[in-house]
Coordinates of C-alpha atoms in Angstrom, one line a residue:
Chain A
X1 CA -55.5 15.5 -6.0
X2 CA -56.1 12.0 -6.6
X3 CA -54.0 9.7 -6.0
X4 CA -54.1 6.8 -8.3
X5 CA -53.2 3.0 -7.2
X6 CA -49.4 2.8 -7.5
X7 CA -50.5 -0.8 -9.2
X8 CA -50.2 0.4 -12.7
X9 CA -49.0 -2.6 -15.1
X10 CA -46.1 -0.4 -16.1
X11 CA -44.8 1.3 -12.8
X12 CA -40.9 0.6 -12.4
X13 CA -41.1 1.2 -9.0
X14 CA -43.8 0.7 -6.5
X15 CA -43.5 2.2 -3.1
X16 CA -46.3 0.6 -0.8
X17 CA -46.8 1.7 2.8
X18 CA -43.7 2.1 3.0
X19 CA -42.4 3.5 7.2
X20 CA -38.5 4.4 7.5
X21 CA -37.2 4.0 11.0
X22 CA -33.9 4.7 11.7
X23 CA -31.6 4.7 15.1
X24 CA -29.7 8.1 16.3
X25 CA -27.7 7.3 19.7
X26 CA -30.4 8.8 21.9
X27 CA -34.0 8.2 19.5
X28 CA -35.8 5.8 17.1
X29 CA -36.9 7.9 14.4
X30 CA -39.6 7.6 11.9
X31 CA -38.3 8.9 8.6
X32 CA -41.9 8.2 6.7
X33 CA -44.7 7.1 7.6
X34 CA -47.0 4.7 5.4
X35 CA -45.4 6.7 1.6
X36 CA -47.1 5.0 -1.6
X37 CA -45.7 6.4 -5.0
X38 CA -44.6 4.6 -8.0
X39 CA -42.5 5.4 -10.5
X40 CA -43.1 5.1 -14.5
X41 CA -40.3 4.1 -17.0
X42 CA -38.9 7.5 -18.2
X43 CA -39.9 9.3 -15.5
X44 CA -37.9 12.2 -13.7
X45 CA -39.2 12.0 -10.7
X46 CA -38.5 14.3 -7.8
X47 CA -38.7 13.9 -4.3
X48 CA -39.7 17.0 -2.7
X49 CA -39.3 18.3 1.2
X50 CA -38.2 20.2 3.0
X51 CA -34.9 19.1 5.6
X52 CA -35.8 16.3 8.0
X53 CA -38.7 15.0 5.3
X54 CA -37.5 11.8 5.4
X55 CA -36.5 12.0 1.4
X56 CA -32.5 10.9 1.6
X57 CA -33.6 7.8 4.0
X58 CA -36.5 7.1 1.1
X59 CA -34.0 7.0 -1.6
X60 CA -31.5 4.8 0.5
X61 CA -34.6 2.4 1.0
X62 CA -35.0 2.3 -2.9
X63 CA -31.2 1.8 -2.6
X64 CA -31.6 -1.0 -0.7
X65 CA -28.8 0.4 2.1
X66 CA -32.2 0.0 4.5
X67 CA -35.2 -2.3 4.3
X68 CA -38.8 -0.9 5.8
X69 CA -40.3 -1.8 9.1
X70 CA -43.5 -1.4 7.4
X71 CA -44.8 -2.0 3.4
X72 CA -42.1 -3.0 0.6
X73 CA -40.6 -1.9 -2.4
X74 CA -40.3 -3.4 -5.3
X75 CA -38.4 -3.0 -8.9
X76 CA -40.1 -5.0 -11.5
X77 CA -42.2 -6.3 -9.5
X78 CA -39.2 -7.7 -7.7
X79 CA -38.6 -6.9 -3.9
X80 CA -35.7 -4.9 -3.0
X81 CA -33.9 -6.5 -0.2
X82 CA -30.0 -5.6 -0.8
X83 CA -28.5 -2.5 -3.1
X84 CA -27.4 -3.7 -6.4
X85 CA -26.5 -2.5 -9.5
X86 CA -29.5 -1.9 -10.8
X87 CA -30.3 1.2 -9.2
X88 CA -26.9 3.5 -8.7
X89 CA -27.0 6.2 -6.9
X90 CA -25.4 9.2 -7.2
X91 CA -24.6 11.3 -4.0
X92 CA -24.6 14.7 -2.7
X93 CA -20.6 14.4 -1.6
X94 CA -18.1 14.6 -3.9
X95 CA -15.8 12.1 -1.8
X96 CA -18.1 9.3 -3.8
X97 CA -15.6 9.5 -6.5
X98 CA -12.8 7.2 -5.3
X99 CA -9.7 9.4 -5.0
X100 CA -7.4 6.7 -5.8
X101 CA -8.6 6.0 -9.4
X102 CA -8.6 8.4 -13.0
X103 CA -12.3 9.7 -14.3
X104 CA -12.1 6.8 -17.0
X105 CA -11.3 4.1 -14.4
X106 CA -13.9 5.7 -12.0
X107 CA -16.6 5.1 -14.4
X108 CA -14.8 1.7 -15.5
X109 CA -14.8 0.4 -12.1
X110 CA -18.9 -0.7 -11.7
X111 CA -18.5 -1.9 -14.9
X112 CA -15.7 -4.2 -14.1
X113 CA -17.0 -5.4 -10.6
X114 CA -20.4 -5.9 -12.0
X115 CA -19.3 -7.7 -15.2
X116 CA -23.1 -6.7 -16.2
X117 CA -21.0 -6.1 -20.2
X118 CA -18.4 -7.7 -21.8
X119 CA -15.4 -6.8 -21.2
X120 CA -14.1 -4.9 -24.5
X121 CA -17.6 -3.2 -24.6
X122 CA -16.1 -1.7 -21.2
X123 CA -13.9 0.5 -22.4
X124 CA -15.7 1.9 -25.4
X125 CA -18.9 2.1 -23.3
X126 CA -17.2 4.2 -20.8
X127 CA -15.0 6.4 -23.3
X128 CA -18.5 7.5 -25.0
X129 CA -20.3 8.3 -21.5
X130 CA -17.4 10.6 -20.4
X131 CA -18.3 12.4 -23.7
X132 CA -21.6 12.7 -23.2
X133 CA -20.5 14.2 -20.4
X134 CA -17.7 16.9 -21.9
X135 CA -15.0 15.1 -20.0
X136 CA -13.4 13.5 -22.7
X137 CA -10.1 15.7 -22.3
X138 CA -10.0 15.5 -18.3
X139 CA -10.2 11.4 -18.7
X140 CA -6.8 10.7 -17.3
X141 CA -7.0 12.8 -14.6
X142 CA -7.4 12.3 -10.5
X143 CA -10.9 13.3 -9.2
X144 CA -8.8 16.0 -7.3
X145 CA -7.5 17.6 -10.1
X146 CA -11.2 18.6 -10.8
X147 CA -14.0 21.2 -9.6
X148 CA -16.9 20.1 -7.7
X149 CA -19.3 20.3 -10.8
X150 CA -16.7 17.7 -12.5
X151 CA -16.7 15.6 -9.9
X152 CA -20.5 15.8 -9.7
X153 CA -20.5 14.9 -14.0
X154 CA -18.3 11.7 -13.5
X155 CA -20.5 10.3 -11.3
X156 CA -23.4 10.9 -13.0
X157 CA -21.4 9.5 -15.7
X158 CA -20.3 6.5 -14.1
X159 CA -24.1 5.6 -12.7
X160 CA -25.4 5.9 -16.0
X161 CA -22.3 3.8 -18.3
X162 CA -24.1 1.0 -15.7
X163 CA -27.5 1.4 -17.8
X164 CA -29.3 0.6 -14.2
X165 CA -33.1 0.6 -14.4
X166 CA -32.8 3.5 -12.1
X167 CA -30.8 6.2 -11.3
X168 CA -30.9 7.3 -7.4
X169 CA -29.7 10.4 -7.3
X170 CA -29.5 12.4 -3.9
X171 CA -29.9 15.9 -3.8
X172 CA -26.4 15.9 -6.1
X173 CA -26.0 19.5 -7.2
X174 CA -26.6 20.8 -3.2
X175 CA -23.3 21.5 -3.3
X176 CA -22.6 23.1 -6.1
X177 CA -22.5 26.8 -6.4
X178 CA -25.9 28.2 -7.5
X179 CA -24.4 28.6 -11.2
X180 CA -23.1 25.2 -11.8
X181 CA -25.8 24.1 -10.5
X182 CA -28.2 25.9 -12.8
X183 CA -26.0 24.5 -16.2
X184 CA -25.8 20.7 -14.2
X185 CA -29.8 21.4 -14.2
X186 CA -30.0 21.6 -17.6
X187 CA -27.2 19.1 -18.5
X188 CA -28.8 16.2 -16.6
X189 CA -31.9 17.1 -19.2
X190 CA -30.1 17.2 -22.0
X191 CA -28.1 13.8 -21.4
X192 CA -32.4 12.3 -20.4
X193 CA -33.4 14.3 -24.0
X194 CA -30.8 11.8 -25.8
X195 CA -31.4 8.3 -23.5
X196 CA -34.4 8.3 -21.8
X197 CA -33.3 7.1 -18.4
X198 CA -35.4 6.6 -15.2
X199 CA -34.6 8.7 -12.8
X200 CA -35.3 9.5 -8.7
X201 CA -34.3 13.1 -7.7
X202 CA -34.5 13.8 -4.1
X203 CA -34.6 17.8 -3.4
X204 CA -35.2 20.5 -1.4
X205 CA -35.5 22.9 -3.7
X206 CA -39.1 24.2 -5.3
X207 CA -37.4 25.3 -8.4
X208 CA -34.9 22.8 -9.4
X209 CA -38.2 20.5 -8.6
X210 CA -40.6 21.8 -10.8
X211 CA -37.4 22.3 -13.6
X212 CA -35.8 18.8 -13.3
X213 CA -39.0 16.8 -12.6
X214 CA -41.5 15.4 -14.8
X215 CA -43.3 14.5 -11.7
X216 CA -42.4 15.7 -8.6
X217 CA -43.5 14.1 -5.3
X218 CA -44.3 16.4 -2.6
X219 CA -43.9 15.1 1.3
X220 CA -45.1 16.5 4.3
X221 CA -42.2 17.5 7.2
X222 CA -41.1 14.9 9.9
X223 CA -41.8 12.7 9.6
X224 CA -42.6 12.3 5.7
X225 CA -46.2 12.2 4.5
X226 CA -47.4 11.8 0.8
X227 CA -48.6 14.9 0.4
X228 CA -49.2 15.2 -3.2
X229 CA -48.2 14.5 -6.4
X230 CA -47.7 16.8 -9.6
X231 CA -47.1 16.7 -13.2
X232 CA -44.5 18.7 -14.0
X233 CA -43.2 17.9 -17.1
X234 CA -44.4 20.7 -19.4
X235 CA -42.6 23.3 -16.9
X236 CA -38.9 23.7 -18.0
X237 CA -36.7 26.5 -18.6
X238 CA -38.1 27.8 -21.8
X239 CA -41.2 28.9 -19.6
X240 CA -39.5 29.6 -16.3
X241 CA -41.2 33.3 -16.8
X242 CA -44.1 32.3 -17.2
X243 CA -47.1 32.4 -15.2
X244 CA -48.0 28.7 -15.0
X245 CA -44.3 28.1 -13.8
X246 CA -45.1 30.6 -11.2
X247 CA -48.1 29.5 -10.3
X248 CA -46.7 25.6 -9.9
X249 CA -44.6 27.3 -7.0
X250 CA -46.6 29.1 -5.6
X251 CA -48.9 25.7 -4.7
X252 CA -45.9 23.4 -3.9
X253 CA -44.9 26.5 -1.7
X254 CA -48.4 26.3 -0.3
X255 CA -48.4 22.8 0.4
X256 CA -45.1 22.8 1.7
X257 CA -45.8 25.5 4.1
X258 CA -49.7 26.4 4.2
X259 CA -51.3 24.8 6.5
X260 CA -49.0 23.5 9.2
X261 CA -49.9 19.4 9.6
X262 CA -49.9 18.4 12.9
X263 CA -46.2 18.0 14.5
X264 CA -45.6 15.4 16.6
X265 CA -43.7 15.7 20.0
X266 CA -40.3 15.0 18.4
X267 CA -38.3 18.4 17.3
X268 CA -35.0 16.0 16.2
X269 CA -34.7 16.5 12.8
X270 CA -33.1 13.9 10.9
X271 CA -31.1 15.5 8.0
X272 CA -30.2 12.5 6.1
Chain B
X1 CA -39.5 50.1 -3.0
X2 CA -39.5 54.0 -4.2
X3 CA -37.2 55.4 -6.1
X4 CA -34.3 55.0 -4.5
X5 CA -30.8 56.4 -5.0
X6 CA -29.3 53.1 -6.9
X7 CA -31.4 54.1 -9.5
X8 CA -30.5 57.4 -9.7
X9 CA -27.1 55.7 -11.2
X10 CA -26.5 54.7 -14.8
X11 CA -25.9 51.2 -15.9
X12 CA -23.0 50.2 -18.0
X13 CA -21.3 47.7 -19.9
X14 CA -17.5 47.3 -20.9
X15 CA -16.1 45.0 -23.4
X16 CA -13.7 43.0 -22.0
X17 CA -10.2 44.8 -23.6
X18 CA -7.5 42.3 -24.9
X19 CA -5.9 40.1 -22.2
X20 CA -2.4 40.4 -24.4
X21 CA -2.2 44.4 -23.2
X22 CA -2.4 43.4 -19.2
X23 CA 1.3 42.0 -18.7
X24 CA 2.6 38.8 -16.8
X25 CA -0.7 37.0 -16.8
X26 CA 1.2 34.0 -17.1
X27 CA 4.4 32.4 -17.4
X28 CA 6.7 29.9 -16.2
X29 CA 9.2 30.3 -13.9
X30 CA 12.7 30.7 -14.8
X31 CA 15.7 28.0 -13.6
X32 CA 17.2 30.3 -10.8
X33 CA 13.7 30.6 -9.5
X34 CA 13.1 27.0 -9.4
X35 CA 16.1 26.0 -7.8
X36 CA 16.1 28.2 -5.5
X37 CA 12.5 27.4 -4.1
X38 CA 13.5 23.0 -4.7
X39 CA 13.3 21.2 -1.4
X40 CA 15.9 18.8 -2.5
X41 CA 18.5 21.9 -3.5
X42 CA 17.6 23.9 0.0
X43 CA 18.4 20.0 1.7
X44 CA 21.3 19.8 0.4
X45 CA 22.4 22.7 1.4
X46 CA 21.9 22.3 5.0
X47 CA 23.6 19.4 5.1
X48 CA 26.7 21.1 3.5
X49 CA 26.1 23.7 6.2
X50 CA 25.9 21.0 9.0
X51 CA 29.6 19.0 7.4
X52 CA 31.1 22.2 7.5
X53 CA 30.7 22.9 11.1
X54 CA 31.2 19.3 12.5
X55 CA 34.4 19.4 10.9
X56 CA 35.5 23.0 11.8
X57 CA 34.8 22.6 15.0
X58 CA 36.2 19.0 15.3
X59 CA 39.7 20.3 13.6
X60 CA 39.5 23.0 16.7
X61 CA 39.4 20.4 19.2
X62 CA 41.5 18.5 18.1
X63 CA 40.9 15.4 20.0
X64 CA 40.0 12.2 18.0
X65 CA 39.1 10.1 20.8
X66 CA 36.1 12.7 22.0
X67 CA 35.0 14.2 18.6
X68 CA 36.6 13.0 15.3
X69 CA 36.5 15.0 12.2
X70 CA 34.0 14.6 9.3
X71 CA 36.9 13.2 7.4
X72 CA 38.3 10.6 10.0
X73 CA 34.4 9.4 9.6
X74 CA 34.1 9.5 6.4
X75 CA 37.3 7.6 6.1
X76 CA 36.6 4.9 8.4
X77 CA 33.5 4.3 7.0
X78 CA 34.4 3.8 3.4
X79 CA 37.3 1.4 5.0
X80 CA 34.6 -0.7 7.0
X81 CA 32.4 -0.8 3.2
X82 CA 35.8 -1.6 1.4
X83 CA 36.7 -4.9 3.4
X84 CA 33.3 -6.0 3.9
X85 CA 32.7 -5.3 7.8
X86 CA 30.3 -2.6 7.6
X87 CA 28.2 -4.4 4.6
X88 CA 28.2 -7.8 6.8
X89 CA 26.5 -5.8 9.8
X90 CA 24.1 -4.0 7.8
X91 CA 22.9 -7.1 5.9
X92 CA 22.6 -9.0 9.7
X93 CA 20.5 -5.9 11.0
X94 CA 18.7 -5.4 8.4
X95 CA 17.6 -9.4 8.1
X96 CA 16.7 -9.6 11.4
X97 CA 14.4 -6.6 10.5
X98 CA 12.9 -7.3 7.9
X99 CA 11.6 -10.4 9.1
X100 CA 10.0 -9.1 12.0
X101 CA 8.7 -6.3 10.6
X102 CA 6.8 -8.6 8.0
X103 CA 5.8 -10.6 11.0
X104 CA 4.6 -7.3 12.7
X105 CA 2.9 -6.8 9.7
X106 CA 0.7 -10.1 9.2
X107 CA -0.5 -10.3 12.4
X108 CA -1.7 -6.7 12.0
X109 CA -3.6 -7.7 9.6
X110 CA -4.9 -10.7 11.3
X111 CA -5.9 -8.7 14.1
X112 CA -7.5 -5.2 12.1
X113 CA -9.2 -7.9 10.3
X114 CA -11.0 -9.0 13.2
X115 CA -11.5 -5.6 14.3
X116 CA -13.1 -4.3 11.1
X117 CA -15.6 -8.0 11.3
X118 CA -17.1 -6.7 14.4
X119 CA -17.6 -4.3 17.1
X120 CA -16.3 -7.1 19.7
X121 CA -13.0 -7.2 17.4
X122 CA -12.8 -3.4 17.3
X123 CA -12.8 -3.3 21.4
X124 CA -10.3 -6.1 21.5
X125 CA -7.7 -4.0 19.2
X126 CA -8.4 -1.0 20.6
X127 CA -8.1 -2.1 24.4
X128 CA -5.0 -4.3 23.3
X129 CA -3.6 -1.2 21.8
X130 CA -4.1 1.5 24.5
X131 CA -1.9 -1.1 26.7
X132 CA 0.3 -1.9 24.6
X133 CA 1.6 1.1 22.4
X134 CA 3.0 3.0 25.1
X135 CA 5.3 -0.5 26.2
X136 CA 8.6 0.7 25.0
X137 CA 9.8 -2.3 23.2
X138 CA 13.3 -2.7 24.3
X139 CA 11.5 -2.8 27.7
X140 CA 10.5 -6.3 26.7
X141 CA 13.8 -7.6 25.8
X142 CA 14.6 -8.8 29.0
X143 CA 11.9 -10.7 28.8
X144 CA 11.9 -11.7 25.1
X145 CA 15.9 -13.0 26.2
X146 CA 13.9 -15.3 29.3
X147 CA 12.1 -16.7 26.7
X148 CA 13.6 -16.8 23.6
X149 CA 17.0 -16.9 24.4
X150 CA 20.5 -14.7 23.0
X151 CA 19.5 -14.5 19.5
X152 CA 17.3 -13.6 16.2
X153 CA 14.0 -14.9 17.9
X154 CA 14.5 -12.2 20.5
X155 CA 15.0 -9.7 18.4
X156 CA 11.9 -10.5 16.1
X157 CA 9.8 -10.4 19.2
X158 CA 11.0 -6.8 20.0
X159 CA 10.6 -5.7 16.4
X160 CA 7.4 -7.4 16.1
X161 CA 6.1 -5.7 19.5
X162 CA 7.4 -2.4 18.4
X163 CA 5.5 -2.5 14.4
X164 CA 2.4 -4.2 15.9
X165 CA 0.5 -1.8 17.6
X166 CA 1.8 1.1 15.5
X167 CA 0.6 -0.9 12.1
X168 CA -2.8 -2.0 13.5
X169 CA -3.9 1.1 15.0
X170 CA -2.9 3.3 11.8
X171 CA -5.2 0.7 9.9
X172 CA -7.9 0.5 11.9
X173 CA -8.5 4.6 12.0
X174 CA -7.9 5.0 8.7
X175 CA -10.7 2.1 8.1
X176 CA -13.0 3.9 10.5
X177 CA -12.4 7.1 8.7
X178 CA -13.7 5.9 5.0
X179 CA -16.5 8.6 3.8
X180 CA -19.6 6.8 4.2
X181 CA -20.8 7.7 0.8
X182 CA -17.2 5.6 -0.4
X183 CA -18.9 2.5 1.2
X184 CA -22.4 3.1 -0.1
X185 CA -20.8 3.0 -3.5
X186 CA -19.0 -0.3 -3.0
X187 CA -22.0 -1.5 -2.1
X188 CA -23.9 -0.2 -5.0
X189 CA -22.3 -2.3 -7.0
X190 CA -22.3 -5.4 -4.9
X191 CA -18.9 -6.2 -3.3
X192 CA -18.9 -7.7 -0.5
X193 CA -16.6 -9.4 2.4
X194 CA -12.7 -9.7 0.7
X195 CA -13.4 -7.8 -2.5
X196 CA -15.3 -4.7 -0.7
X197 CA -12.3 -4.7 2.0
X198 CA -9.9 -4.8 -0.9
X199 CA -11.2 -2.1 -3.8
X200 CA -13.0 -0.1 -1.3
X201 CA -11.6 0.0 2.2
X202 CA -7.5 -0.8 1.9
X203 CA -7.0 2.1 -1.1
X204 CA -9.9 4.3 0.9
X205 CA -7.3 4.1 4.1
X206 CA -4.3 3.8 2.2
X207 CA -2.6 7.4 3.6
X208 CA -3.6 6.1 7.5
X209 CA -2.0 2.6 6.9
X210 CA 1.1 4.3 5.0
X211 CA 1.6 6.5 7.9
X212 CA 1.8 3.4 9.9
X213 CA 3.8 1.6 8.2
X214 CA 6.9 4.6 8.5
X215 CA 6.3 4.7 12.1
X216 CA 6.0 0.5 12.6
X217 CA 9.6 0.8 10.6
X218 CA 10.8 4.0 12.3
X219 CA 9.9 2.4 15.6
X220 CA 11.2 -1.0 14.4
X221 CA 15.0 0.4 13.0
X222 CA 15.5 2.1 16.7
X223 CA 14.6 -0.4 18.5
X224 CA 16.7 -3.0 16.5
X225 CA 19.8 -1.1 17.1
X226 CA 19.3 -0.5 20.8
X227 CA 18.2 -4.4 20.7
X228 CA 21.9 -5.1 19.5
X229 CA 23.5 -2.2 21.8
X230 CA 21.7 -4.4 24.3
X231 CA 23.2 -7.8 23.7
X232 CA 25.4 -7.5 21.0
X233 CA 26.7 -10.7 19.0
X234 CA 24.1 -13.6 18.3
X235 CA 26.7 -16.9 16.6
X236 CA 29.4 -15.1 15.1
X237 CA 27.4 -12.3 12.8
X238 CA 26.3 -9.3 14.7
X239 CA 24.4 -6.3 14.0
X240 CA 25.1 -2.3 12.9
X241 CA 24.7 -2.0 16.9
X242 CA 27.5 -4.7 17.9
X243 CA 29.3 -2.8 15.6
X244 CA 28.6 0.8 17.8
X245 CA 29.5 -1.1 20.7
X246 CA 32.9 -2.7 19.7
X247 CA 34.2 0.2 18.1
X248 CA 33.5 2.2 21.7
X249 CA 34.9 -1.1 23.8
X250 CA 38.0 -0.7 21.7
X251 CA 38.0 3.4 22.5
X252 CA 37.6 3.9 18.4
X253 CA 35.5 7.1 18.1
X254 CA 35.9 7.9 14.7
X255 CA 34.4 3.9 14.0
X256 CA 30.8 4.8 16.7
X257 CA 30.8 7.8 14.2
X258 CA 30.9 5.3 11.0
X259 CA 28.2 3.3 12.7
X260 CA 25.8 6.4 13.5
X261 CA 26.4 7.6 10.3
X262 CA 25.3 4.3 9.1
X263 CA 22.3 4.1 10.9
X264 CA 21.6 7.5 10.1
X265 CA 21.5 7.2 6.3
X266 CA 19.6 3.5 6.1
X267 CA 16.7 6.1 7.7
X268 CA 17.1 8.7 5.4
X269 CA 16.8 6.1 2.8
X270 CA 14.0 4.0 3.6
X271 CA 12.3 7.1 5.2
X272 CA 13.0 9.7 1.7
X273 CA 13.9 7.0 -1.4
X274 CA 11.9 4.2 -0.5
X275 CA 8.5 5.7 1.4
X276 CA 8.6 8.7 -0.3
X277 CA 8.5 6.8 -3.5
X278 CA 5.5 5.1 -2.6
X279 CA 4.0 8.3 -1.7
X280 CA 4.4 9.8 -5.4
X281 CA 3.1 7.4 -6.4
X282 CA -0.2 7.0 -4.3
X283 CA -1.6 9.1 -1.5
X284 CA 0.2 12.7 -3.7
X285 CA -1.1 10.8 -6.5
X286 CA -4.4 11.0 -5.9
X287 CA -4.4 14.1 -3.9
X288 CA -5.2 11.9 -0.6
X289 CA -2.3 14.2 1.0
X290 CA -0.1 17.1 0.2

């Protein structure tokens, strides 16, 4: 695949030659090695790779929770060096919601803390985004009363209410059962149809990557290096049985498993 | 796969039947069913049985010096409440307790703040806690008497010791157990320093903090009553421990019992009314503790 230089002026987020490392008690792990890519406004940008390819670490770096040892990440041309509400994260774990706050208060919290919107507006905004994810009936319920899918919807609503420049989703549906997962994917897409936000989405499911993503970045196994960037905008639920869908799926499968890239000695996989 | 047995069987679909014909799908429990399983009712029934056993045994024994009856004890209890003795004693004890408890919490808060701020602080606190937590507060009383003399300061000192380590230990372990995603969520919206601790760490660790407060209270209450028994009166107004000690000297066993009853009642009140109410409004409501 040809890789256009990530210097395009419309790029919202630019990742340039980023190498990420972290320390476990016994090892220094290189999670990604000199990764380049750029995310544009309105992209549903999926990072796909096998377990331990550093995709979650990459997302954390974009979130500002760790800094690259080499290269840099910029958003709207500004260097990322700390977490900030312009990049809202949605995690895989259900415990990301604050159990001591109701659904409504959870959604309200980031807006209250960041003071991004006028105080009167926040309530209306919270109500409207809760309605968009279909949880108006559960507005005053505490998270422990909700199902996994509902908790995930609250987490997404909470992040979107703040209107971040980019939504960072770290395998958000991985802990859900298969049926809920499918309906959540559809809901995310229909939300995107309404609001056209920019989202970066980490997954290890080829099918989910093709369905959810408009572009898919394929990473090689540990340490993560860019393998390909593919256009999957036209592929969705309506043509899931089309031959193109199967072909794309096969192509990604081959990129991931076809020929083995040289494996460095360390076998220790970082699941993060 | 070739023609296996599975394909030989016909497929079928069934329209679901109306659920009305199934019978009891869901119904509210009857009043009796609810009463019989109600915890308060059960506890009350246990109490009544205990009192009955007590009364019968005491009557059979018929020795008010060794074992006064329930009715005698209750009689003394209400007599001393009416003439104000028991109320005064309780107030004296409670005042000392509240002062000691408050100081203990304040010091625990300072210690924990330092412990959260750095790894060194954590290790200092863990070491101190490991050293002093197993040390019974009452064992420090002789030392306290040398340092502070007879009187409230000595009592406050031992109460602080009994509260401090339990609360600090629980709070610290609560902070450490806060899920990583909650921490990242807080930092994601730009929370730092005191706001981060106040808005994320403390509520997230609240079940542990509350457990620490409960243990601290129980330690403090026991320590106080025991300490009062040891050196009794200070500046004319003794506490509840002194009330018991005094009655023993006069071989007034019914009064000793009424003092013990007061200790139990206050313990029960704090545990099952005050702390219960806090739990119901917080950790139970949030589903952080069942």
